[in-house]
Amino acid sequence: PIYRLRLDPSDSPGPASVLALRLYSSGGSLLWQWDGKLETLLAGPCRNITLFTRFDHPGVLAYFHNDDPSLTLPIFDQLQHISEKGGVLEFEFAWLAADSAENF
């Protein structure tokens, strides 16, 4: 069985906006969808990523510190539905311009 789901979102440092995260069964049924809250993403271990919100930007921002950032998604019960037949993790990030990193 699968107990954790780790996402390695980038192979290079820099800023991004986290827009959506969804887990689907092999049949296409939605099993889990991120609620858009920073606290939810911070519930699991994060490595080489700083996650935060800003009053002048909607959603959650991420800063990847190097070429190996990762975060463990707060998905538990739903993983039993994909352990044998597979599934799909869909994520939407908007990569921000490198020069915007100085504004973080």
mmCIF file with all atom_site columns, N, CA and C in Angstrom, residues 19-69:
data_model
loop_
_atom_site.group_PDB
_atom_site.id
_atom_site.type_symbol
_atom_site.label_atom_id
_atom_site.label_alt_id
_atom_site.label_comp_id
_atom_site.label_asym_id
_atom_site.label_entity_id
_atom_site.label_seq_id
_atom_site.pdbx_PDB_ins_code
_atom_site.Cartn_x
_atom_site.Cartn_y
_atom_site.Cartn_z
_atom_site.occupancy
_atom_site.B_iso_or_equiv
_atom_site.pdbx_formal_charge
_atom_site.auth_seq_id
_atom_site.auth_comp_id
_atom_site.auth_asym_id
_atom_site.auth_atom_id
_atom_site.pdbx_PDB_model_num
ATOM 1   N N  . LEU A 1 19 ? -1.557  26.690 -7.949  1.00 0.00 ? 19 LEU A N  1
ATOM 2   C CA . LEU A 1 19 ? -2.934  26.965 -8.339  1.00 0.00 ? 19 LEU A CA 1
ATOM 3   C C  . LEU A 1 19 ? -3.902  25.842 -7.995  1.00 0.00 ? 19 LEU A C  1
ATOM 4   N N  . ALA A 1 20 ? -3.496  24.594 -8.225  1.00 0.00 ? 20 ALA A N  1
ATOM 5   C CA . ALA A 1 20 ? -4.412  23.477 -7.980  1.00 0.00 ? 20 ALA A CA 1
ATOM 6   C C  . ALA A 1 20 ? -3.632  22.177 -7.838  1.00 0.00 ? 20 ALA A C  1
ATOM 7   N N  . LEU A 1 21 ? -4.192  21.264 -7.051  1.00 0.00 ? 21 LEU A N  1
ATOM 8   C CA . LEU A 1 21 ? -3.674  19.904 -6.892  1.00 0.00 ? 21 LEU A CA 1
ATOM 9   C C  . LEU A 1 21 ? -4.875  18.978 -6.818  1.00 0.00 ? 21 LEU A C  1
ATOM 10  N N  . ARG A 1 22 ? -4.866  17.913 -7.627  1.00 0.00 ? 22 ARG A N  1
ATOM 11  C CA . ARG A 1 22 ? -5.975  16.960 -7.637  1.00 0.00 ? 22 ARG A CA 1
ATOM 12  C C  . ARG A 1 22 ? -5.434  15.548 -7.795  1.00 0.00 ? 22 ARG A C  1
ATOM 13  N N  . LEU A 1 23 ? -6.097  14.596 -7.130  1.00 0.00 ? 23 LEU A N  1
ATOM 14  C CA . LEU A 1 23 ? -5.761  13.190 -7.259  1.00 0.00 ? 23 LEU A CA 1
ATOM 15  C C  . LEU A 1 23 ? -6.976  12.461 -7.815  1.00 0.00 ? 23 LEU A C  1
ATOM 16  N N  . TYR A 1 24 ? -6.757  11.726 -8.919  1.00 0.00 ? 24 TYR A N  1
ATOM 17  C CA . TYR A 1 24 ? -7.818  10.971 -9.581  1.00 0.00 ? 24 TYR A CA 1
ATOM 18  C C  . TYR A 1 24 ? -7.530  9.481  -9.517  1.00 0.00 ? 24 TYR A C  1
ATOM 19  N N  . SER A 1 25 ? -8.579  8.692  -9.478  1.00 0.00 ? 25 SER A N  1
ATOM 20  C CA . SER A 1 25 ? -8.426  7.236  -9.566  1.00 0.00 ? 25 SER A CA 1
ATOM 21  C C  . SER A 1 25 ? -8.081  6.862  -10.996 1.00 0.00 ? 25 SER A C  1
ATOM 22  N N  . SER A 1 26 ? -7.736  5.608  -11.224 1.00 0.00 ? 26 SER A N  1
ATOM 23  C CA . SER A 1 26 ? -7.418  5.155  -12.583 1.00 0.00 ? 26 SER A CA 1
ATOM 24  C C  . SER A 1 26 ? -8.630  5.272  -13.496 1.00 0.00 ? 26 SER A C  1
ATOM 25  N N  . GLY A 1 27 ? -9.828  5.280  -12.933 1.00 0.00 ? 27 GLY A N  1
ATOM 26  C CA . GLY A 1 27 ? -11.052 5.426  -13.719 1.00 0.00 ? 27 GLY A CA 1
ATOM 27  C C  . GLY A 1 27 ? -11.460 6.864  -13.950 1.00 0.00 ? 27 GLY A C  1
ATOM 28  N N  . GLY A 1 28 ? -10.708 7.805  -13.393 1.00 0.00 ? 28 GLY A N  1
ATOM 29  C CA . GLY A 1 28 ? -10.984 9.220  -13.609 1.00 0.00 ? 28 GLY A CA 1
ATOM 30  C C  . GLY A 1 28 ? -11.821 9.886  -12.531 1.00 0.00 ? 28 GLY A C  1
ATOM 31  N N  . SER A 1 29 ? -12.151 9.170  -11.472 1.00 0.00 ? 29 SER A N  1
ATOM 32  C CA . SER A 1 29 ? -12.924 9.769  -10.383 1.00 0.00 ? 29 SER A CA 1
ATOM 33  C C  . SER A 1 29 ? -12.025 10.648 -9.520  1.00 0.00 ? 29 SER A C  1
ATOM 34  N N  . LEU A 1 30 ? -12.520 11.804 -9.153  1.00 0.00 ? 30 LEU A N  1
ATOM 35  C CA . LEU A 1 30 ? -11.772 12.697 -8.283  1.00 0.00 ? 30 LEU A CA 1
ATOM 36  C C  . LEU A 1 30 ? -11.761 12.121 -6.872  1.00 0.00 ? 30 LEU A C  1
ATOM 37  N N  . LEU A 1 31 ? -10.571 11.858 -6.345  1.00 0.00 ? 31 LEU A N  1
ATOM 38  C CA . LEU A 1 31 ? -10.423 11.303 -4.996  1.00 0.00 ? 31 LEU A CA 1
ATOM 39  C C  . LEU A 1 31 ? -10.100 12.377 -3.961  1.00 0.00 ? 31 LEU A C  1
ATOM 40  N N  . TRP A 1 32 ? -9.338  13.380 -4.387  1.00 0.00 ? 32 TRP A N  1
ATOM 41  C CA . TRP A 1 32 ? -8.909  14.439 -3.470  1.00 0.00 ? 32 TRP A CA 1
ATOM 42  C C  . TRP A 1 32 ? -8.628  15.686 -4.269  1.00 0.00 ? 32 TRP A C  1
ATOM 43  N N  . GLN A 1 33 ? -8.944  16.833 -3.676  1.00 0.00 ? 33 GLN A N  1
ATOM 44  C CA . GLN A 1 33 ? -8.632  18.123 -4.283  1.00 0.00 ? 33 GLN A CA 1
ATOM 45  C C  . GLN A 1 33 ? -8.141  19.053 -3.191  1.00 0.00 ? 33 GLN A C  1
ATOM 46  N N  . TRP A 1 34 ? -7.030  19.715 -3.435  1.00 0.00 ? 34 TRP A N  1
ATOM 47  C CA . TRP A 1 34 ? -6.471  20.667 -2.485  1.00 0.00 ? 34 TRP A CA 1
ATOM 48  C C  . TRP A 1 34 ? -7.467  21.790 -2.258  1.00 0.00 ? 34 TRP A C  1
ATOM 49  N N  . ASP A 1 35 ? -7.619  22.200 -1.020  1.00 0.00 ? 35 ASP A N  1
ATOM 50  C CA . ASP A 1 35 ? -8.580  23.237 -0.650  1.00 0.00 ? 35 ASP A CA 1
ATOM 51  C C  . ASP A 1 35 ? -8.068  24.658 -0.858  1.00 0.00 ? 35 ASP A C  1
ATOM 52  N N  . GLY A 1 36 ? -6.858  24.816 -1.370  1.00 0.00 ? 36 GLY A N  1
ATOM 53  C CA . GLY A 1 36 ? -6.314  26.140 -1.655  1.00 0.00 ? 36 GLY A CA 1
ATOM 54  C C  . GLY A 1 36 ? -5.693  26.838 -0.458  1.00 0.00 ? 36 GLY A C  1
ATOM 55  N N  . LYS A 1 37 ? -5.631  26.156 0.680   1.00 0.00 ? 37 LYS A N  1
ATOM 56  C CA . LYS A 1 37 ? -5.122  26.775 1.906   1.00 0.00 ? 37 LYS A CA 1
ATOM 57  C C  . LYS A 1 37 ? -3.649  26.440 2.142   1.00 0.00 ? 37 LYS A C  1
ATOM 58  N N  . LEU A 1 38 ? -2.925  27.439 2.570   1.00 0.00 ? 38 LEU A N  1
ATOM 59  C CA . LEU A 1 38 ? -1.516  27.267 2.905   1.00 0.00 ? 38 LEU A CA 1
ATOM 60  C C  . LEU A 1 38 ? -1.338  26.214 3.997   1.00 0.00 ? 38 LEU A C  1
ATOM 61  N N  . GLU A 1 39 ? -2.186  26.241 4.999   1.00 0.00 ? 39 GLU A N  1
ATOM 62  C CA . GLU A 1 39 ? -2.078  25.321 6.124   1.00 0.00 ? 39 GLU A CA 1
ATOM 63  C C  . GLU A 1 39 ? -2.146  23.862 5.676   1.00 0.00 ? 39 GLU A C  1
ATOM 64  N N  . THR A 1 40 ? -2.929  23.597 4.658   1.00 0.00 ? 40 THR A N  1
ATOM 65  C CA . THR A 1 40 ? -3.056  22.225 4.156   1.00 0.00 ? 40 THR A CA 1
ATOM 66  C C  . THR A 1 40 ? -1.737  21.743 3.572   1.00 0.00 ? 40 THR A C  1
ATOM 67  N N  . LEU A 1 41 ? -1.064  22.589 2.789   1.00 0.00 ? 41 LEU A N  1
ATOM 68  C CA . LEU A 1 41 ? 0.219   22.200 2.203   1.00 0.00 ? 41 LEU A CA 1
ATOM 69  C C  . LEU A 1 41 ? 1.305   22.074 3.264   1.00 0.00 ? 41 LEU A C  1
ATOM 70  N N  . LEU A 1 42 ? 1.213   22.864 4.319   1.00 0.00 ? 42 LEU A N  1
ATOM 71  C CA . LEU A 1 42 ? 2.216   22.820 5.380   1.00 0.00 ? 42 LEU A CA 1
ATOM 72  C C  . LEU A 1 42 ? 2.005   21.658 6.341   1.00 0.00 ? 42 LEU A C  1
ATOM 73  N N  . ALA A 1 43 ? 0.917   20.910 6.167   1.00 0.00 ? 43 ALA A N  1
ATOM 74  C CA . ALA A 1 43 ? 0.622   19.772 7.051   1.00 0.00 ? 43 ALA A CA 1
ATOM 75  C C  . ALA A 1 43 ? 1.615   18.624 6.875   1.00 0.00 ? 43 ALA A C  1
ATOM 76  N N  . GLY A 1 44 ? 2.215   18.526 5.696   1.00 0.00 ? 44 GLY A N  1
ATOM 77  C CA . GLY A 1 44 ? 3.204   17.479 5.439   1.00 0.00 ? 44 GLY A CA 1
ATOM 78  C C  . GLY A 1 44 ? 4.589   18.072 5.340   1.00 0.00 ? 44 GLY A C  1
ATOM 79  N N  . PRO A 1 45 ? 5.601   17.230 5.324   1.00 0.00 ? 45 PRO A N  1
ATOM 80  C CA . PRO A 1 45 ? 6.975   17.719 5.219   1.00 0.00 ? 45 PRO A CA 1
ATOM 81  C C  . PRO A 1 45 ? 7.234   18.438 3.893   1.00 0.00 ? 45 PRO A C  1
ATOM 82  N N  . CYS A 1 46 ? 7.969   19.523 3.974   1.00 0.00 ? 46 CYS A N  1
ATOM 83  C CA . CYS A 1 46 ? 8.427   20.274 2.797   1.00 0.00 ? 46 CYS A CA 1
ATOM 84  C C  . CYS A 1 46 ? 9.946   20.318 2.857   1.00 0.00 ? 46 CYS A C  1
ATOM 85  N N  . ARG A 1 47 ? 10.549  20.186 1.683   1.00 0.00 ? 47 ARG A N  1
ATOM 86  C CA . ARG A 1 47 ? 12.007  20.201 1.631   1.00 0.00 ? 47 ARG A CA 1
ATOM 87  C C  . ARG A 1 47 ? 12.436  21.128 0.512   1.00 0.00 ? 47 ARG A C  1
ATOM 88  N N  . ASN A 1 48 ? 13.284  22.086 0.833   1.00 0.00 ? 48 ASN A N  1
ATOM 89  C CA . ASN A 1 48 ? 13.831  23.039 -0.136  1.00 0.00 ? 48 ASN A CA 1
ATOM 90  C C  . ASN A 1 48 ? 12.754  23.906 -0.782  1.00 0.00 ? 48 ASN A C  1
ATOM 91  N N  . ILE A 1 49 ? 11.644  24.111 -0.068  1.00 0.00 ? 49 ILE A N  1
ATOM 92  C CA . ILE A 1 49 ? 10.546  24.961 -0.529  1.00 0.00 ? 49 ILE A CA 1
ATOM 93  C C  . ILE A 1 49 ? 10.112  25.853 0.631   1.00 0.00 ? 49 ILE A C  1
ATOM 94  N N  . THR A 1 50 ? 9.885   27.110 0.326   1.00 0.00 ? 50 THR A N  1
ATOM 95  C CA . THR A 1 50 ? 9.210   27.995 1.265   1.00 0.00 ? 50 THR A CA 1
ATOM 96  C C  . THR A 1 50 ? 7.836   28.280 0.671   1.00 0.00 ? 50 THR A C  1
ATOM 97  N N  . LEU A 1 51 ? 6.785   28.012 1.454   1.00 0.00 ? 51 LEU A N  1
ATOM 98  C CA . LEU A 1 51 ? 5.404   28.265 1.037   1.00 0.00 ? 51 LEU A CA 1
ATOM 99  C C  . LEU A 1 51 ? 4.855   29.410 1.867   1.00 0.00 ? 51 LEU A C  1
ATOM 100 N N  . PHE A 1 52 ? 4.155   30.332 1.213   1.00 0.00 ? 52 PHE A N  1
ATOM 101 C CA . PHE A 1 52 ? 3.622   31.482 1.939   1.00 0.00 ? 52 PHE A CA 1
ATOM 102 C C  . PHE A 1 52 ? 2.500   32.135 1.141   1.00 0.00 ? 52 PHE A C  1
ATOM 103 N N  . THR A 1 53 ? 1.802   33.040 1.789   1.00 0.00 ? 53 THR A N  1
ATOM 104 C CA . THR A 1 53 ? 0.781   33.851 1.121   1.00 0.00 ? 53 THR A CA 1
ATOM 105 C C  . THR A 1 53 ? 1.200   35.313 1.222   1.00 0.00 ? 53 THR A C  1
ATOM 106 N N  . ARG A 1 54 ? 0.661   36.104 0.313   1.00 0.00 ? 54 ARG A N  1
ATOM 107 C CA . ARG A 1 54 ? 0.884   37.555 0.343   1.00 0.00 ? 54 ARG A CA 1
ATOM 108 C C  . ARG A 1 54 ? -0.448  38.243 0.146   1.00 0.00 ? 54 ARG A C  1
ATOM 109 N N  . PHE A 1 55 ? -0.632  39.370 0.799   1.00 0.00 ? 55 PHE A N  1
ATOM 110 C CA . PHE A 1 55 ? -1.898  40.081 0.701   1.00 0.00 ? 55 PHE A CA 1
ATOM 111 C C  . PHE A 1 55 ? -2.162  40.582 -0.713  1.00 0.00 ? 55 PHE A C  1
ATOM 112 N N  . ASP A 1 56 ? -1.124  40.804 -1.502  1.00 0.00 ? 56 ASP A N  1
ATOM 113 C CA . ASP A 1 56 ? -1.298  41.352 -2.847  1.00 0.00 ? 56 ASP A CA 1
ATOM 114 C C  . ASP A 1 56 ? -1.271  40.285 -3.947  1.00 0.00 ? 56 ASP A C  1
ATOM 115 N N  . HIS A 1 57 ? -1.349  39.007 -3.549  1.00 0.00 ? 57 HIS A N  1
ATOM 116 C CA . HIS A 1 57 ? -1.318  37.916 -4.527  1.00 0.00 ? 57 HIS A CA 1
ATOM 117 C C  . HIS A 1 57 ? -2.268  36.825 -4.054  1.00 0.00 ? 57 HIS A C  1
ATOM 118 N N  . PRO A 1 58 ? -3.178  36.398 -4.923  1.00 0.00 ? 58 PRO A N  1
ATOM 119 C CA . PRO A 1 58 ? -4.100  35.331 -4.508  1.00 0.00 ? 58 PRO A CA 1
ATOM 120 C C  . PRO A 1 58 ? -3.402  33.980 -4.433  1.00 0.00 ? 58 PRO A C  1
ATOM 121 N N  . GLY A 1 59 ? -3.903  33.115 -3.583  1.00 0.00 ? 59 GLY A N  1
ATOM 122 C CA . GLY A 1 59 ? -3.398  31.751 -3.502  1.00 0.00 ? 59 GLY A CA 1
ATOM 123 C C  . GLY A 1 59 ? -2.113  31.623 -2.722  1.00 0.00 ? 59 GLY A C  1
ATOM 124 N N  . VAL A 1 60 ? -1.409  30.537 -2.986  1.00 0.00 ? 60 VAL A N  1
ATOM 125 C CA . VAL A 1 60 ? -0.181  30.208 -2.274  1.00 0.00 ? 60 VAL A CA 1
ATOM 126 C C  . VAL A 1 60 ? 1.009   30.366 -3.218  1.00 0.00 ? 60 VAL A C  1
ATOM 127 N N  . LEU A 1 61 ? 2.044   30.983 -2.713  1.00 0.00 ? 61 LEU A N  1
ATOM 128 C CA . LEU A 1 61 ? 3.284   31.142 -3.461  1.00 0.00 ? 61 LEU A CA 1
ATOM 129 C C  . LEU A 1 61 ? 4.312   30.152 -2.932  1.00 0.00 ? 61 LEU A C  1
ATOM 130 N N  . ALA A 1 62 ? 5.171   29.708 -3.823  1.00 0.00 ? 62 ALA A N  1
ATOM 131 C CA . ALA A 1 62 ? 6.233   28.783 -3.449  1.00 0.00 ? 62 ALA A CA 1
ATOM 132 C C  . ALA A 1 62 ? 7.555   29.345 -3.964  1.00 0.00 ? 62 ALA A C  1
ATOM 133 N N  . TYR A 1 63 ? 8.580   29.198 -3.161  1.00 0.00 ? 63 TYR A N  1
ATOM 134 C CA . TYR A 1 63 ? 9.917   29.518 -3.629  1.00 0.00 ? 63 TYR A CA 1
ATOM 135 C C  . TYR A 1 63 ? 10.755  28.255 -3.510  1.00 0.00 ? 63 TYR A C  1
ATOM 136 N N  . PHE A 1 64 ? 11.239  27.762 -4.649  1.00 0.00 ? 64 PHE A N  1
ATOM 137 C CA . PHE A 1 64 ? 12.065  26.563 -4.699  1.00 0.00 ? 64 PHE A CA 1
ATOM 138 C C  . PHE A 1 64 ? 13.520  26.996 -4.517  1.00 0.00 ? 64 PHE A C  1
ATOM 139 N N  . HIS A 1 65 ? 14.145  26.514 -3.456  1.00 0.00 ? 65 HIS A N  1
ATOM 140 C CA . HIS A 1 65 ? 15.488  26.970 -3.097  1.00 0.00 ? 65 HIS A CA 1
ATOM 141 C C  . HIS A 1 65 ? 16.599  26.361 -3.944  1.00 0.00 ? 65 HIS A C  1
ATOM 142 N N  . ASN A 1 66 ? 16.346  25.191 -4.523  1.00 0.00 ? 66 ASN A N  1
ATOM 143 C CA . ASN A 1 66 ? 17.371  24.557 -5.348  1.00 0.00 ? 66 ASN A CA 1
ATOM 144 C C  . ASN A 1 66 ? 16.695  23.655 -6.381  1.00 0.00 ? 66 ASN A C  1
ATOM 145 N N  . ASP A 1 67 ? 17.451  22.723 -6.959  1.00 0.00 ? 67 ASP A N  1
ATOM 146 C CA . ASP A 1 67 ? 16.908  21.878 -8.028  1.00 0.00 ? 67 ASP A CA 1
ATOM 147 C C  . ASP A 1 67 ? 16.233  20.605 -7.515  1.00 0.00 ? 67 ASP A C  1
ATOM 148 N N  . ASP A 1 68 ? 16.003  20.502 -6.204  1.00 0.00 ? 68 ASP A N  1
ATOM 149 C CA . ASP A 1 68 ? 15.387  19.300 -5.653  1.00 0.00 ? 68 ASP A CA 1
ATOM 150 C C  . ASP A 1 68 ? 14.347  19.612 -4.564  1.00 0.00 ? 68 ASP A C  1
ATOM 151 N N  . PRO A 1 69 ? 13.353  20.445 -4.866  1.00 0.00 ? 69 PRO A N  1
ATOM 152 C CA . PRO A 1 69 ? 12.317  20.719 -3.875  1.00 0.00 ? 69 PRO A CA 1
ATOM 153 C C  . PRO A 1 69 ? 11.281  19.595 -3.847  1.00 0.00 ? 69 PRO A C  1
#
